[in-house]
mmCIF file of C-alpha atoms and ligand atoms in Angstrom:
data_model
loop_
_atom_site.group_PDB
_atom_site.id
_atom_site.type_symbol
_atom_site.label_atom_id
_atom_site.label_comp_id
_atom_site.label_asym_id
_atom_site.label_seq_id
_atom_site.Cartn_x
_atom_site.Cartn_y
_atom_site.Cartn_z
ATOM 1 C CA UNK M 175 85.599 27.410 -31.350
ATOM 2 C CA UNK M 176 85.543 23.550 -30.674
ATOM 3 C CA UNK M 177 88.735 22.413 -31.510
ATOM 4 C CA UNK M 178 91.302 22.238 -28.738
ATOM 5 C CA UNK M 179 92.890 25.544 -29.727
ATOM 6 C CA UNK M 180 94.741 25.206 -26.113
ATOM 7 C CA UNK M 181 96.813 22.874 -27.867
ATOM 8 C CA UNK M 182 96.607 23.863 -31.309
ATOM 9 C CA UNK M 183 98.559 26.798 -30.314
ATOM 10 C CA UNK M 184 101.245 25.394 -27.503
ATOM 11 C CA UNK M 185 101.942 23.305 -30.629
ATOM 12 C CA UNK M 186 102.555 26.172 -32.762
ATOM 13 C CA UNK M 187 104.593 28.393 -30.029
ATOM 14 C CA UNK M 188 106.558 25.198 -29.550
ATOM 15 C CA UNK M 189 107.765 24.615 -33.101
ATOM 16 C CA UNK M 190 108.151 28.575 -33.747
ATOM 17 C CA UNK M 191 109.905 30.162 -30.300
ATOM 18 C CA UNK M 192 113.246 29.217 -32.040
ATOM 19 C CA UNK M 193 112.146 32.121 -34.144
ATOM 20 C CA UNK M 194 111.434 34.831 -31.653
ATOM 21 C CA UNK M 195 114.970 34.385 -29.205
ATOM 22 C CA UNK M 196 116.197 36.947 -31.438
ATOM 23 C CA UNK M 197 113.299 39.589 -30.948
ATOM 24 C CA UNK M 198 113.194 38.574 -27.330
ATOM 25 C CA UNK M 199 116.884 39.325 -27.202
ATOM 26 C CA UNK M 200 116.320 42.994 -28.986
ATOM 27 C CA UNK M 201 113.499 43.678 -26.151
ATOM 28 C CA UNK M 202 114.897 42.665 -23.044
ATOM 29 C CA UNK M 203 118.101 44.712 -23.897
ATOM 30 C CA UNK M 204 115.235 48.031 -24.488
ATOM 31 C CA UNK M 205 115.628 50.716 -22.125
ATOM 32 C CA UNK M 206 112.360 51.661 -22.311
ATOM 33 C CA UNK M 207 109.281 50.033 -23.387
ATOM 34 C CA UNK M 208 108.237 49.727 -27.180
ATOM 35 C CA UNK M 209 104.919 47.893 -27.783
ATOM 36 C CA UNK M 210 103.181 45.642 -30.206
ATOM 37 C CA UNK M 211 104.238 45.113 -33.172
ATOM 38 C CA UNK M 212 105.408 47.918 -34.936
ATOM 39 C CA UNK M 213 107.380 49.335 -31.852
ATOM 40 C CA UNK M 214 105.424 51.873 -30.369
ATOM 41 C CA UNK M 215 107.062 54.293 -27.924
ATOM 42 C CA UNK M 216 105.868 54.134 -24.364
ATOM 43 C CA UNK M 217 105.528 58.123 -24.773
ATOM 44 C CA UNK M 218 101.731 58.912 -24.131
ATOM 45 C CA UNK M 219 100.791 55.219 -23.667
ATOM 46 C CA UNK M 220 102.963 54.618 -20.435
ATOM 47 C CA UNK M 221 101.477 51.347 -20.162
ATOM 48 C CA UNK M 222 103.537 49.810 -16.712
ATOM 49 C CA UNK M 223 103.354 52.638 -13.661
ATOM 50 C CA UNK M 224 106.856 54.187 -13.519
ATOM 51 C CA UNK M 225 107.857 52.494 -10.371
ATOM 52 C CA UNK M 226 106.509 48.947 -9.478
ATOM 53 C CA UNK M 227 108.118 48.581 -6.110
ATOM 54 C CA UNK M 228 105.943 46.224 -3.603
ATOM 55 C CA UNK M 229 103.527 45.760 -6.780
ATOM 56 C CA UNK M 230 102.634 41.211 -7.321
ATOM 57 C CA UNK M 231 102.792 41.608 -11.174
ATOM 58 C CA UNK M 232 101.603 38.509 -13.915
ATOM 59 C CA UNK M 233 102.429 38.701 -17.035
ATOM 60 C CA UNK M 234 99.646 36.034 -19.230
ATOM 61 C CA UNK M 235 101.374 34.839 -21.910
ATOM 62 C CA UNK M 236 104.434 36.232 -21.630
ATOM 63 C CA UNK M 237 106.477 34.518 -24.852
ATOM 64 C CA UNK M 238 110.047 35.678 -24.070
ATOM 65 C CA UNK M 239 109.143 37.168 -21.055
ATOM 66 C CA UNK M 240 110.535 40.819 -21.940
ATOM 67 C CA UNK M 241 107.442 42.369 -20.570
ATOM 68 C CA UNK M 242 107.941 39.895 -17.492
ATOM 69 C CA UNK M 243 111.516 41.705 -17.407
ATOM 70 C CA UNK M 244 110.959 45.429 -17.941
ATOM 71 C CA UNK M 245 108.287 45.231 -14.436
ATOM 72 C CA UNK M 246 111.258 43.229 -12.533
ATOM 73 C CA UNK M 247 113.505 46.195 -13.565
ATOM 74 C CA UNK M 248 110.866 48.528 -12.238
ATOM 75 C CA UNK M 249 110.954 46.899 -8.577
ATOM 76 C CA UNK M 250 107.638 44.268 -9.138
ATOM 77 C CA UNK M 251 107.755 41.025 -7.891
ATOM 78 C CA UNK M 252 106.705 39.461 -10.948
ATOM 79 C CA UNK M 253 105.170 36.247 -11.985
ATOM 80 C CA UNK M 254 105.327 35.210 -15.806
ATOM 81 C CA UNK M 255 102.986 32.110 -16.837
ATOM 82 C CA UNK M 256 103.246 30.857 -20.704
ATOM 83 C CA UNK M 257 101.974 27.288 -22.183
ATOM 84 C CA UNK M 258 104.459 26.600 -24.355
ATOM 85 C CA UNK M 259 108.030 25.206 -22.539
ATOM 86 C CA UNK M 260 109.874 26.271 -25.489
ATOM 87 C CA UNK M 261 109.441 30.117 -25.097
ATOM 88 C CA UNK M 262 109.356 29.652 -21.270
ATOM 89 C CA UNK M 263 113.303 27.835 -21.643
ATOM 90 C CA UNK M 264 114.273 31.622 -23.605
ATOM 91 C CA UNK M 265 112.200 33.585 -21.355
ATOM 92 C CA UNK M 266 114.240 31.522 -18.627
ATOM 93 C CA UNK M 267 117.363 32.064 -19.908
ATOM 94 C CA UNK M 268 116.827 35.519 -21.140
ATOM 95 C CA UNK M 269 115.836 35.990 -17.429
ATOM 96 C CA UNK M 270 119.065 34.955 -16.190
ATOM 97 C CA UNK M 271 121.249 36.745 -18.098
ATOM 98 C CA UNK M 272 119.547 39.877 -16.797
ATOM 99 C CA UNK M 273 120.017 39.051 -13.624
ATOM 100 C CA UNK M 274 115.975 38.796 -13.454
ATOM 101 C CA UNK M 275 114.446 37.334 -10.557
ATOM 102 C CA UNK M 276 110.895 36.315 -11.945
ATOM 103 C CA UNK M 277 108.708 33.128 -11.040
ATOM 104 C CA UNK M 278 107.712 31.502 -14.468
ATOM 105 C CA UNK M 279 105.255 29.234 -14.510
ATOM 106 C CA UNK M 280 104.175 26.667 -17.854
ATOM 107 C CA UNK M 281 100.075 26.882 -18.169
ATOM 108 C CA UNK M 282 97.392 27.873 -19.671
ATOM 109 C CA UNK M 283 96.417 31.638 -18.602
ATOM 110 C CA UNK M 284 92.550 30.626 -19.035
ATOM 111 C CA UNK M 285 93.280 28.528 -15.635
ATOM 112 C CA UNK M 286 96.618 29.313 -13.801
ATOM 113 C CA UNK M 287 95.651 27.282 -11.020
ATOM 114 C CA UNK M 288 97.338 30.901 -8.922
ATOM 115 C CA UNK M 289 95.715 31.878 -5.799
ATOM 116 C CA UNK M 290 92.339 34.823 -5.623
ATOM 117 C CA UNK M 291 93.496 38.088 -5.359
ATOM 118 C CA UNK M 292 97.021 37.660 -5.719
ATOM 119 C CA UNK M 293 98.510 40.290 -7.870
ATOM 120 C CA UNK M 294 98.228 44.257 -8.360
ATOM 121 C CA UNK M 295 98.381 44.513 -11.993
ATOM 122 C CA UNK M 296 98.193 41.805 -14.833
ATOM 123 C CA UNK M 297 99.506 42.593 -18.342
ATOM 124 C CA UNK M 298 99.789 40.666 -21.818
ATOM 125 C CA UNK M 299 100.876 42.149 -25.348
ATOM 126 C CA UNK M 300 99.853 39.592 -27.759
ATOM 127 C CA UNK M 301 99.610 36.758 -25.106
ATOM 128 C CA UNK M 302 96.291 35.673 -23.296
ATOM 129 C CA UNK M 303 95.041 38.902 -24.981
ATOM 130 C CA UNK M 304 95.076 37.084 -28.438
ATOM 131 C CA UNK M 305 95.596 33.651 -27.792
ATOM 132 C CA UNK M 306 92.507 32.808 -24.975
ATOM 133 C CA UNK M 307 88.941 33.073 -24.572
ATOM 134 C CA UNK M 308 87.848 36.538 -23.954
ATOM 135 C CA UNK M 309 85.457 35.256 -21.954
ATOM 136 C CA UNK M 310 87.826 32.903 -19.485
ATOM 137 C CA UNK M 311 91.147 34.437 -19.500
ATOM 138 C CA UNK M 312 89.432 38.089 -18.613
ATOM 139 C CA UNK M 313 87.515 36.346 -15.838
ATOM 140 C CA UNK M 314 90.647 34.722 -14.663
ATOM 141 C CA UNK M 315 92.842 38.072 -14.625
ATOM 142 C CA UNK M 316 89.810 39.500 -12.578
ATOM 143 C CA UNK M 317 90.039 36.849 -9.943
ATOM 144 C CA UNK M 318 94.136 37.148 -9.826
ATOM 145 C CA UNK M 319 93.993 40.949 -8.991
ATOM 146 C CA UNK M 320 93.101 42.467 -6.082
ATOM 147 C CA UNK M 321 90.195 44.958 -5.990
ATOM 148 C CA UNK M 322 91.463 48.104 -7.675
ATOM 149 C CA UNK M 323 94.367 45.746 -9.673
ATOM 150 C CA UNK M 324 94.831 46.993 -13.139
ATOM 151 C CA UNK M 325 94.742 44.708 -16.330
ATOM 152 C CA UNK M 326 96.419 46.212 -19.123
ATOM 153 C CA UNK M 327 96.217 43.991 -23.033
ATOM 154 C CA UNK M 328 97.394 44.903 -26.010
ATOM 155 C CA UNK M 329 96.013 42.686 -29.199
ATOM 156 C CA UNK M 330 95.118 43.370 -32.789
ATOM 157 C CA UNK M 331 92.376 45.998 -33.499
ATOM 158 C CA UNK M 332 89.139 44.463 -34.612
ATOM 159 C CA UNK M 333 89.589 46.611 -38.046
ATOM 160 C CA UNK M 334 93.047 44.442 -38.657
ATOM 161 C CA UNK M 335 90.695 41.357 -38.534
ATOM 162 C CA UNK M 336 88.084 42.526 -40.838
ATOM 163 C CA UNK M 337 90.428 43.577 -43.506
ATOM 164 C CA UNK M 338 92.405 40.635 -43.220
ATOM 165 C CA UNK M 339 91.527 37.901 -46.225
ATOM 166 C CA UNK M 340 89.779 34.837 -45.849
ATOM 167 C CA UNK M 341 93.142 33.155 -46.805
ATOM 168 C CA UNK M 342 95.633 34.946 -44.569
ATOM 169 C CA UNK M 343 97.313 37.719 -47.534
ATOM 170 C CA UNK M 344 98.131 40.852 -46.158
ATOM 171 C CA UNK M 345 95.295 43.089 -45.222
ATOM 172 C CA UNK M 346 93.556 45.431 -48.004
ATOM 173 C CA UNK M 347 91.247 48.493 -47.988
ATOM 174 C CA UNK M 348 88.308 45.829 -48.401
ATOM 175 C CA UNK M 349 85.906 44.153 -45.730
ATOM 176 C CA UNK M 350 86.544 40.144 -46.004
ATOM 177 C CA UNK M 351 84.915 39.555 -42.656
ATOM 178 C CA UNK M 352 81.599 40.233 -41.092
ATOM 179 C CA UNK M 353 82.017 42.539 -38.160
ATOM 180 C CA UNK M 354 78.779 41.684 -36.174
ATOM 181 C CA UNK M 355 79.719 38.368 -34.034
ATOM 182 C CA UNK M 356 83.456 38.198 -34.506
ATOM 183 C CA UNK M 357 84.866 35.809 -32.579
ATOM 184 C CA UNK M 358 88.577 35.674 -33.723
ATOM 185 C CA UNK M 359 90.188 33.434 -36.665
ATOM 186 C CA UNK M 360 91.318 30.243 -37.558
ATOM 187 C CA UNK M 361 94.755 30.750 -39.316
ATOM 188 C CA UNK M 362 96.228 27.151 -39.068
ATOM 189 C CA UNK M 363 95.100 26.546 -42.640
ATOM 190 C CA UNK M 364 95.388 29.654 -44.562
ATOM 191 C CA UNK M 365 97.777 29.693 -47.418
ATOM 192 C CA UNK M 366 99.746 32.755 -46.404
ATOM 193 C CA UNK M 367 101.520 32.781 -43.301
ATOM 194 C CA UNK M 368 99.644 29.681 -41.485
ATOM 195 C CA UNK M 369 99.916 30.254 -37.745
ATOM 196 C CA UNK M 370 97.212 29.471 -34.684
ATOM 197 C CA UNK M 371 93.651 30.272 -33.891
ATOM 198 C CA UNK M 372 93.239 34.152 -32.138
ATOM 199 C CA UNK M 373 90.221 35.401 -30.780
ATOM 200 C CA UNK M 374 88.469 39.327 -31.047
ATOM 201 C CA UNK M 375 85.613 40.353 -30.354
ATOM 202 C CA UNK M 376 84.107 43.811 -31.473
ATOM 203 C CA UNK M 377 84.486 46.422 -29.915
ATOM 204 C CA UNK M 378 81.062 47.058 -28.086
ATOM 205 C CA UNK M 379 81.440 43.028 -27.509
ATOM 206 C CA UNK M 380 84.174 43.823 -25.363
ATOM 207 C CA UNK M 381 82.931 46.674 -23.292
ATOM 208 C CA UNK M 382 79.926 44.518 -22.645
ATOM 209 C CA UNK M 383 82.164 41.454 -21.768
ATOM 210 C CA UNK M 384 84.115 43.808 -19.367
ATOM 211 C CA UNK M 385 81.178 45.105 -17.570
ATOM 212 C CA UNK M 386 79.968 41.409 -17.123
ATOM 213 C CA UNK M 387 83.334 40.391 -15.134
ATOM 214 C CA UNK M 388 83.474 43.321 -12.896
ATOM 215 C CA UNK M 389 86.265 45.350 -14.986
ATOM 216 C CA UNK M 390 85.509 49.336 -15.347
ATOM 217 C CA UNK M 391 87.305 50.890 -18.815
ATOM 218 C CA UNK M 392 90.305 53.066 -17.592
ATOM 219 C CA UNK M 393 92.014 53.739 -20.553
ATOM 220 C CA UNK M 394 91.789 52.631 -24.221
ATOM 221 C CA UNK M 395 94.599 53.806 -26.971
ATOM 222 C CA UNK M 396 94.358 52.702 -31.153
ATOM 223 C CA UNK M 397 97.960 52.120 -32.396
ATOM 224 C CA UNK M 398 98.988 52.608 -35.836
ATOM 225 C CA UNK M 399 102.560 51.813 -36.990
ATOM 226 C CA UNK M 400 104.899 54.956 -36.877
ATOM 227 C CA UNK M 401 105.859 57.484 -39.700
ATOM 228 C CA UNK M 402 109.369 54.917 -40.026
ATOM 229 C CA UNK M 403 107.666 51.960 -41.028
ATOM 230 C CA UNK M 404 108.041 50.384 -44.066
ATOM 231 C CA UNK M 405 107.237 46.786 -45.512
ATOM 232 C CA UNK M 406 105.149 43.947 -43.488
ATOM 233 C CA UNK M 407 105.175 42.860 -40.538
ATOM 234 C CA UNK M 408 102.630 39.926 -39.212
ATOM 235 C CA UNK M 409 100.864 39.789 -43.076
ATOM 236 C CA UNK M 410 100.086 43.771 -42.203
ATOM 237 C CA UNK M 411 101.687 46.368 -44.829
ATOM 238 C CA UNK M 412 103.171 49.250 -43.070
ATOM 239 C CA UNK M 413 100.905 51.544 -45.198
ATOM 240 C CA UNK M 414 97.872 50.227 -43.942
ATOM 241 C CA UNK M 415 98.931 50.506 -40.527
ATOM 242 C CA UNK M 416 99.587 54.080 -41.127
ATOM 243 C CA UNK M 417 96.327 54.363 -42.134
ATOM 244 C CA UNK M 418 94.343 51.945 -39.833
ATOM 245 C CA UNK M 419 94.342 51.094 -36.237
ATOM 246 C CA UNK M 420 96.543 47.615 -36.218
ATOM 247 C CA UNK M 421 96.300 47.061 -32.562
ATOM 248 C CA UNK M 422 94.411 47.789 -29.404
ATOM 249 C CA UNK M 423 95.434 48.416 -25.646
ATOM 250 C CA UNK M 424 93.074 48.146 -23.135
ATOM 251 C CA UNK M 425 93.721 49.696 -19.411
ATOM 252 C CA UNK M 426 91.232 48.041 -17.036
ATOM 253 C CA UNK M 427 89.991 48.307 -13.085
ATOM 254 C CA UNK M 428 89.090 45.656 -11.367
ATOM 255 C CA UNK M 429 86.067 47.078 -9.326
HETATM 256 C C1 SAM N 867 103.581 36.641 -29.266
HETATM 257 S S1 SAM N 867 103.906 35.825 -27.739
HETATM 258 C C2 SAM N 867 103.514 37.066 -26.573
HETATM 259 C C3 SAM N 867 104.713 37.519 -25.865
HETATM 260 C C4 SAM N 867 105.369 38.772 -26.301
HETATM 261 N N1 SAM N 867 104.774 39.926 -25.654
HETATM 262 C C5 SAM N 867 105.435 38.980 -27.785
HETATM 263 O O1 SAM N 867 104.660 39.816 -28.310
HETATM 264 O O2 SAM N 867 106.261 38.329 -28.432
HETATM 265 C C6 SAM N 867 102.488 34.798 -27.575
HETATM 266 C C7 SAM N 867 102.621 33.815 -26.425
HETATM 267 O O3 SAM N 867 101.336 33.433 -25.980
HETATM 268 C C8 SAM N 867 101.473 32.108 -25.494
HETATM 269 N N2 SAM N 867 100.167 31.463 -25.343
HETATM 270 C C9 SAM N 867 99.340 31.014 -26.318
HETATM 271 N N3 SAM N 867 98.255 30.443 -25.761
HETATM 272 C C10 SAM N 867 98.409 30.535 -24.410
HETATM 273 C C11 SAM N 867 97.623 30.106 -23.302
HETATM 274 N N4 SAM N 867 96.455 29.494 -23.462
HETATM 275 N N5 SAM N 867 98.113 30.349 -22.058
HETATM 276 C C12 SAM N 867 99.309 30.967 -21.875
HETATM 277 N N6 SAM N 867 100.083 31.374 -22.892
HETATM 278 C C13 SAM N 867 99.642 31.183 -24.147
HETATM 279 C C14 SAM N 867 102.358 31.444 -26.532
HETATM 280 O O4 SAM N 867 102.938 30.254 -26.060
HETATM 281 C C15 SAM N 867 103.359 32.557 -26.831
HETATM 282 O O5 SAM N 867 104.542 32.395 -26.089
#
């Protein structure tokens, strides 16, 4: 990808946070964790440990910062970074009225500028996970935790991107993408729903990548959108989600 998709997408999180105080509202407000976008229960995925007390937690992308705000309630001293300044002013605010005491920071998780071996566990749901480099934002989680940290992302599942058409329509039971060498997509032109430009690799892609850095595989959970869900949500029908993985969490060591 050679276009400056840094700012391609502060650009795009700029113009749209207006749209997501709402849903950052709804999630702060959770008593417990619900994740990606369909609202999975934290039953059986228990992504954050129960109790986060003495824990240096960064969140990579943290939008609204809701994620930022459920490991502040669990006792972590928690640092939040985010490129765009318009989702960092409602993950500020959203902070406050909490009563959240969380260090946000506007920059690009490929290159936080944070000091080595800083934090315990690093998490993003739909942040760095989708919106960086594999390659660079992985190597700069590793050299933020500690050895032994934890990295826990949650993006879309590689299958969501293959079934997804060329010009953005909600996914189908058809293959519009070669598998072999994804990279991610380009959606800033598509008809339907333009947004930004994501990244994904395959799945073997990232188990290689992961190996590379110094990360061991902990954990690794397929989401599909509960037996509830109806209608569309982020150009994916409901159905298909029920039928197909939609998303991905990875649970990684730093070794
Ligand atoms: C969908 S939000 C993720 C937060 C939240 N968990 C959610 O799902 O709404 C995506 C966030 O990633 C941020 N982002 C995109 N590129 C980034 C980058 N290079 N560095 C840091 N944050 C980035 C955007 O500004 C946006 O706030």
């Amino acid at each position: 990808m050679s276009r400056d998709y840094v700012a391609v997408n502060r650009e795009l999180w700029d113009k749209d946070a207006p749209n997501w105080v709402e849903m950052g509202e709804r999630a702060w407000a959770m008593e417990t964790p619900e994740w990606g976008t369909w609202n999975n229960p934290d039953d059986g995925l228990h992504l954050l440990p129960d109790d986060m007390s003495g824990m240096d937690a960064i969140e990579l992308g943290c939008g609204t910062g809701y994620v930022a705000g459920w490991m502040a309630r669990r006792g972590a001293r928690v640092t939040a970074i985010d490129v765009s300044a318009a989702q960092l002013a409602t993950a500020r605010d959203l902070a406050a009225q909490h009563g959240a005491d969380i260090t946000f920071v506007e920059g690009n998780a490929e290159e936080t500028g944070l000091p080595d071996q800083s934090f315990d566990f690093a998490i993003s749901e739909y942040g760095a996970a989708i919106w960086c480099t594999p390659d660079l934002w992985l190597r700069e989680a590793w050299r933020l935790l500690r050895p032994g940290g934890r990295l826990t992302f949650l993006g879309n599942h590689p299958i969501s991107l293959i079934t997804s058409p060329e010009d953005g329509m909600p996914n189908d039971r058809t293959l519009h993408r070669p598998y072999k060498g994804m990279w991610g997509a380009d959606w800033t032109t598509v008809a339907y729903e333009p947004s930004g430009i994501c990244f994904n690799l395959t799945v073997a892609d990232w188990m290689a990548l992961f190996t590379r850095i110094g990360f061991e595989v902990r954990g690794y959970h397929e989401l599909y959108a509960p037996d509830w869900a109806e209608g569309e949500r982020a150009a994916i029908p409901a159905a298909w989600a029920k039928e197909f993985p939609v998303e991905q969490v990875w649970i990684l060591e730093k070794t």
